[in-house]
Short mmCIF file of C-alpha atoms and ligand atoms in Angstrom, two decimals:
data_model
loop_
_atom_site.label_atom_id
_atom_site.label_comp_id
_atom_site.label_asym_id
_atom_site.label_seq_id
_atom_site.Cartn_x
_atom_site.Cartn_y
_atom_site.Cartn_z
CA MET A 1 69.23 11.10 -52.90
CA ARG A 2 66.89 12.92 -49.87
CA TYR A 3 63.58 12.91 -50.24
CA ILE A 4 60.60 13.47 -47.64
CA GLU A 5 56.77 12.14 -48.55
CA PRO A 6 55.25 14.61 -46.86
CA HIS A 7 51.87 12.17 -47.07
CA GLY A 8 51.80 9.30 -46.43
CA HIS A 9 49.24 6.97 -44.85
CA MET A 10 51.63 4.35 -42.97
CA VAL A 11 49.24 2.46 -40.97
CA SER A 12 47.67 0.74 -44.08
CA ARG A 13 51.97 -0.39 -45.34
CA VAL A 14 54.19 -2.86 -45.20
CA THR A 15 57.27 -2.66 -42.53
CA ASP A 16 59.51 -3.43 -46.33
CA ASP A 17 58.22 -0.12 -47.44
CA TYR A 18 59.26 1.89 -45.04
CA ILE A 19 62.46 -0.07 -45.74
CA ASP A 20 62.55 0.47 -49.47
CA MET A 21 61.11 4.78 -48.66
CA VAL A 22 64.81 4.59 -45.84
CA THR A 23 66.72 3.15 -48.80
CA ALA A 24 65.40 5.68 -51.41
CA GLY A 25 66.48 8.47 -48.64
CA CYS A 26 63.22 9.20 -47.37
CA ALA A 27 63.99 11.76 -44.97
CA CYS A 28 60.91 11.60 -42.57
CA VAL A 29 57.33 10.87 -43.55
CA CYS A 30 54.03 12.94 -42.78
CA GLU A 31 50.50 10.69 -41.83
CA PRO A 32 47.44 12.56 -42.65
CA ALA A 33 44.57 11.29 -40.41
CA PHE A 34 41.96 10.32 -43.04
CA TRP A 35 39.51 7.80 -43.36
CA ALA A 36 39.97 3.88 -42.82
CA GLY A 37 38.28 2.52 -45.46
CA TYR A 38 35.50 1.99 -43.26
CA ASP A 39 33.03 4.69 -41.66
CA ARG A 40 33.73 4.58 -37.56
CA SER A 41 30.75 4.15 -35.29
CA SER A 42 32.31 6.65 -32.09
CA VAL A 43 34.04 9.18 -31.65
CA ASN A 44 36.15 6.28 -29.31
CA GLY A 45 37.19 5.11 -32.74
CA PHE A 46 40.03 8.53 -33.07
CA TYR A 47 40.84 7.91 -29.91
CA ASP A 48 42.26 4.80 -30.52
CA TYR A 49 43.00 5.71 -34.20
CA PHE A 50 44.53 9.48 -33.13
CA CYS A 51 46.84 7.87 -31.02
CA GLN A 52 48.32 4.67 -33.33
CA LEU A 53 49.50 8.31 -35.21
CA THR A 54 51.23 9.91 -32.39
CA ASP A 55 53.16 6.67 -31.02
CA TYR A 56 52.33 3.53 -32.51
CA GLU A 57 53.04 3.82 -35.81
CA PRO A 58 56.04 6.51 -35.35
CA LYS A 59 57.77 3.80 -33.18
CA ARG A 60 57.51 1.33 -36.00
CA ALA A 61 59.16 4.13 -37.95
CA ALA A 62 61.72 4.63 -35.86
CA LYS A 63 62.18 1.22 -35.78
CA PHE A 64 63.69 1.93 -39.42
CA GLY A 65 65.39 5.54 -38.17
CA LEU A 66 62.35 7.52 -39.44
CA PRO A 67 60.53 9.96 -38.67
CA HIS A 68 57.61 9.59 -38.25
CA PHE A 69 55.19 13.51 -37.69
CA CYS A 70 50.78 13.09 -38.65
CA TRP A 71 48.26 15.77 -38.26
CA LEU A 72 44.77 15.32 -37.35
CA CYS A 73 40.96 15.21 -37.67
CA ILE A 74 37.83 13.75 -39.21
CA ASN A 75 38.30 13.50 -42.26
CA PRO A 76 35.88 14.30 -44.82
CA LYS A 77 34.55 10.63 -46.25
CA GLU A 78 32.88 10.67 -42.25
CA SER A 79 31.85 14.53 -42.42
CA GLU A 80 28.29 13.81 -43.24
CA ASP A 81 27.49 12.66 -39.29
CA VAL A 82 27.92 16.04 -37.41
CA LYS A 83 28.14 15.74 -34.22
CA LEU A 84 30.52 12.58 -33.84
CA ALA A 85 32.57 14.95 -36.11
CA GLU A 86 31.95 17.68 -33.27
CA GLU A 87 32.65 14.45 -30.74
CA VAL A 88 35.72 14.32 -32.28
CA VAL A 89 36.92 17.72 -33.06
CA ALA A 90 36.18 18.57 -29.27
CA LEU A 91 38.75 15.21 -29.39
CA ILE A 92 41.42 16.92 -30.65
CA PRO A 93 42.83 20.11 -28.60
CA LYS A 94 44.10 16.50 -26.09
CA PHE A 95 46.21 15.46 -28.75
CA LEU A 96 48.03 18.64 -30.55
CA ASP A 97 49.90 18.65 -27.56
CA ARG A 98 52.33 15.23 -28.81
CA PRO A 99 55.56 15.91 -30.38
CA ASN A 100 54.66 13.99 -34.00
CA VAL A 101 51.55 16.73 -33.98
CA LEU A 102 51.71 19.01 -36.87
CA GLY A 103 48.42 20.25 -37.80
CA ILE A 104 44.87 19.75 -38.63
CA GLY A 105 44.49 17.63 -41.75
CA GLU A 106 43.33 16.15 -43.85
CA ILE A 107 40.47 17.99 -44.07
CA GLY A 108 38.81 18.91 -46.77
CA LEU A 109 35.76 17.62 -48.99
CA ASN A 110 35.17 14.67 -50.62
CA LYS A 111 31.05 15.50 -52.57
CA ASN A 112 31.15 19.12 -51.24
CA SER A 113 27.86 18.24 -49.26
CA ARG A 114 26.68 20.70 -47.04
CA ASN A 115 27.29 18.75 -43.64
CA GLU A 116 30.44 18.24 -44.86
CA MET A 117 30.91 21.62 -45.63
CA LYS A 118 30.60 22.82 -41.65
CA VAL A 119 32.23 19.90 -40.54
CA LEU A 120 34.63 22.09 -42.54
CA GLU A 121 34.76 25.25 -41.48
CA MET A 122 34.86 23.32 -37.88
CA HIS A 123 37.93 22.23 -38.80
CA ALA A 124 39.61 25.79 -39.58
CA ASP A 125 38.10 27.12 -36.22
CA LEU A 126 40.07 24.74 -34.36
CA ALA A 127 43.35 25.36 -36.41
CA ALA A 128 43.16 28.76 -36.28
CA ARG A 129 42.18 28.98 -32.11
CA GLN A 130 45.22 26.33 -31.95
CA ASN A 131 47.15 28.41 -34.03
CA GLN A 132 47.59 25.36 -35.82
CA MET A 133 49.05 24.67 -40.08
CA ILE A 134 46.83 23.28 -41.58
CA LEU A 135 46.57 20.71 -44.53
CA VAL A 136 42.98 19.73 -47.03
CA HIS A 137 42.20 16.90 -49.10
CA THR A 138 40.30 18.29 -52.26
CA PRO A 139 37.99 16.12 -53.68
CA HIS A 140 38.15 13.54 -56.43
CA LEU A 141 34.96 11.86 -57.32
CA GLU A 142 33.28 15.65 -57.64
CA ASP A 143 33.67 18.23 -58.79
CA LYS A 144 37.11 19.06 -58.07
CA LEU A 145 37.40 22.82 -59.37
CA LYS A 146 33.50 23.60 -57.28
CA GLY A 147 35.25 22.00 -54.24
CA THR A 148 38.48 23.24 -54.21
CA ARG A 149 37.17 26.98 -55.01
CA LEU A 150 34.94 26.06 -51.76
CA ILE A 151 37.08 24.80 -50.36
CA VAL A 152 39.59 28.29 -50.93
CA ASP A 153 36.49 30.98 -50.22
CA VAL A 154 36.29 28.89 -46.35
CA ILE A 155 39.38 29.11 -45.22
CA LYS A 156 40.54 32.38 -46.85
CA SER A 157 37.51 34.23 -45.49
CA ASP A 158 38.80 33.15 -41.70
CA ARG A 159 41.41 36.19 -41.14
CA ARG A 160 43.33 34.10 -37.98
CA ILE A 161 44.12 31.58 -40.65
CA GLN A 162 47.87 32.88 -43.03
CA PRO A 163 47.69 31.51 -46.16
CA GLY A 164 51.13 30.37 -46.43
CA ARG A 165 50.33 27.70 -42.84
CA VAL A 166 48.09 25.63 -45.03
CA ILE A 167 48.72 23.23 -47.95
CA ILE A 168 45.82 21.99 -50.19
CA ASP A 169 46.90 18.50 -51.31
CA HIS A 170 45.38 16.65 -55.04
CA VAL A 171 45.40 19.81 -56.55
CA GLU A 172 45.91 18.83 -60.15
CA GLU A 173 45.64 21.26 -63.29
CA HIS A 174 42.77 22.66 -63.44
CA THR A 175 42.86 23.64 -60.06
CA ILE A 176 46.21 24.74 -59.00
CA GLN A 177 46.71 27.86 -59.91
CA LEU A 178 43.61 28.94 -58.29
CA VAL A 179 45.59 27.35 -54.44
CA LEU A 180 48.64 29.78 -55.79
CA ASP A 181 47.16 32.86 -56.74
CA ALA A 182 45.68 32.65 -52.85
CA GLY A 183 48.74 32.53 -51.47
CA PHE A 184 48.21 28.73 -49.96
CA TRP A 185 50.73 26.22 -50.45
CA ALA A 186 50.04 23.24 -53.25
CA GLY A 187 51.05 19.67 -53.47
CA MET A 188 50.49 16.29 -55.41
CA THR A 189 50.24 13.49 -55.62
CA LEU A 190 51.39 11.10 -57.72
CA TYR A 191 49.37 7.63 -58.18
CA PRO A 192 49.59 5.16 -60.42
CA GLU A 193 45.43 5.31 -61.08
CA SER A 194 43.84 8.34 -60.84
CA LYS A 195 45.30 11.53 -59.54
CA CYS A 196 48.12 12.55 -61.30
CA SER A 197 51.25 11.08 -62.56
CA PRO A 198 54.73 11.72 -63.05
CA ALA A 199 54.92 13.23 -65.84
CA ARG A 200 51.77 16.02 -65.11
CA ALA A 201 53.26 16.38 -62.01
CA ILE A 202 56.47 17.69 -63.70
CA ASP A 203 54.64 19.13 -66.90
CA MET A 204 52.99 21.21 -63.92
CA LEU A 205 55.88 21.63 -61.44
CA GLU A 206 57.68 23.47 -65.80
CA ASN A 207 54.72 25.16 -65.99
CA TYR A 208 53.56 27.31 -62.77
CA GLY A 209 57.98 26.65 -61.48
CA SER A 210 57.86 25.31 -58.02
CA GLU A 211 57.21 27.23 -55.59
CA ARG A 212 55.14 26.49 -53.28
CA LEU A 213 54.46 23.06 -54.56
CA TRP A 214 55.33 19.68 -52.78
CA LEU A 215 54.48 16.45 -53.81
CA ASN A 216 53.05 12.95 -52.20
CA SER A 217 52.59 9.09 -53.08
CA ALA A 218 49.74 9.74 -50.56
CA CYS A 219 50.36 5.71 -50.00
CA ASP A 220 47.98 4.37 -48.59
CA TRP A 221 45.85 0.40 -49.38
CA GLY A 222 44.06 1.76 -52.26
CA VAL A 223 46.56 1.20 -55.61
CA SER A 224 49.65 3.44 -54.50
CA ILE A 225 53.00 3.57 -55.08
CA PRO A 226 54.92 4.39 -51.37
CA LEU A 227 57.99 5.28 -53.59
CA ASN A 228 56.64 7.56 -56.04
CA VAL A 229 58.85 10.48 -55.26
CA PRO A 230 61.46 9.68 -56.57
CA TYR A 231 60.09 8.28 -59.09
CA THR A 232 59.11 11.27 -59.90
CA ALA A 233 62.04 12.20 -58.54
CA LEU A 234 64.61 10.42 -61.64
CA GLU A 235 61.66 10.66 -64.35
CA MET A 236 62.57 15.03 -63.19
CA LYS A 237 65.93 13.65 -63.90
CA ARG A 238 65.11 12.25 -66.71
CA ARG A 239 63.87 15.83 -68.39
CA GLY A 240 67.34 17.58 -67.96
CA TRP A 241 66.08 19.02 -63.85
CA SER A 242 69.41 19.97 -62.23
CA ALA A 243 70.02 18.39 -59.41
CA GLU A 244 69.95 21.66 -56.66
CA ASP A 245 66.23 21.89 -58.57
CA ILE A 246 64.98 18.62 -57.38
CA ASP A 247 66.39 18.92 -54.60
CA LYS A 248 64.05 21.98 -53.57
CA VAL A 249 60.56 20.28 -55.07
CA VAL A 250 61.04 17.18 -52.88
CA TYR A 251 63.14 17.85 -49.59
CA GLN A 252 63.98 21.72 -49.04
CA ASN A 253 59.93 23.24 -50.43
CA PRO A 254 58.38 20.17 -47.73
CA ILE A 255 61.21 21.51 -44.50
CA LYS A 256 59.94 24.63 -45.79
CA PHE A 257 56.26 24.20 -45.31
CA LEU A 258 56.49 22.07 -42.75
CA GLY A 259 59.13 23.78 -40.52
CA GLN A 260 56.02 25.94 -40.07
CA CYS A 261 55.48 24.32 -36.73
CA LYS A 262 58.08 24.08 -34.67
CA LYS A 263 58.39 20.41 -33.32
CA PHE A 264 59.07 19.61 -37.31
CA LYS A 265 62.68 19.23 -36.14
CA LEU A 266 65.10 16.65 -38.78
CA PRO A 267 68.04 15.39 -36.94
CA LYS A 268 71.69 16.36 -37.43
CA GLY A 269 73.67 14.12 -40.52
ZN1 LIG B 301 45.87 10.56 -47.97
#
């Protein structure tokens, strides 16, 4: 099997995970910027993190033959401090030319607060000005439907942004249609405890089709399974999906979306 892990927080994983992913057929991993498990105390913390995502982590992945890409932003959980967010948004352009940077993400909302909205708009503006793709996180804790609607409205209202270059991640049964109808891509995050189980993800694929959809494990330092994409592919096979249809969801779809960024290239063979 071949697959892509389009959303994995590898800085929180051990080398055994890299070995397992490559052994399972992972062709590349993409790592959106996220919360560190604690709030960073200054913009310098983000500078160091962006160096880690664009320098150290791709080298670590390369030791296992795995291409590594990333997305940059200040995540919604740290967006209450608007001044800090302004400093981080001003810092990001210095990193956008690095060879493994795909765009701005994972931006979005956590508690749907006023400050989070301001920072979301700042990121959308940055992406539009710099012609960058966008990866969006939708809230889990508060109202996901309301948060998803707010995000869709903010991004749709910026005419400079093409919806086909935006993926809205962590969709569930009550948000997937809204995201697809707005012209965006949608991501389903496979978690053992929350978010979406493999069975629910496959139900959604069977109900909504597999256009503009991808699967990811989002593996981080919470309870998560780095191999959840291939595990879900196995479950699809059990449910009678053809190898070709599985390949479309776990390999071809991510390439179609990510390939809109010229820097996204997989080694031949
Ligand atoms: Zn994430």
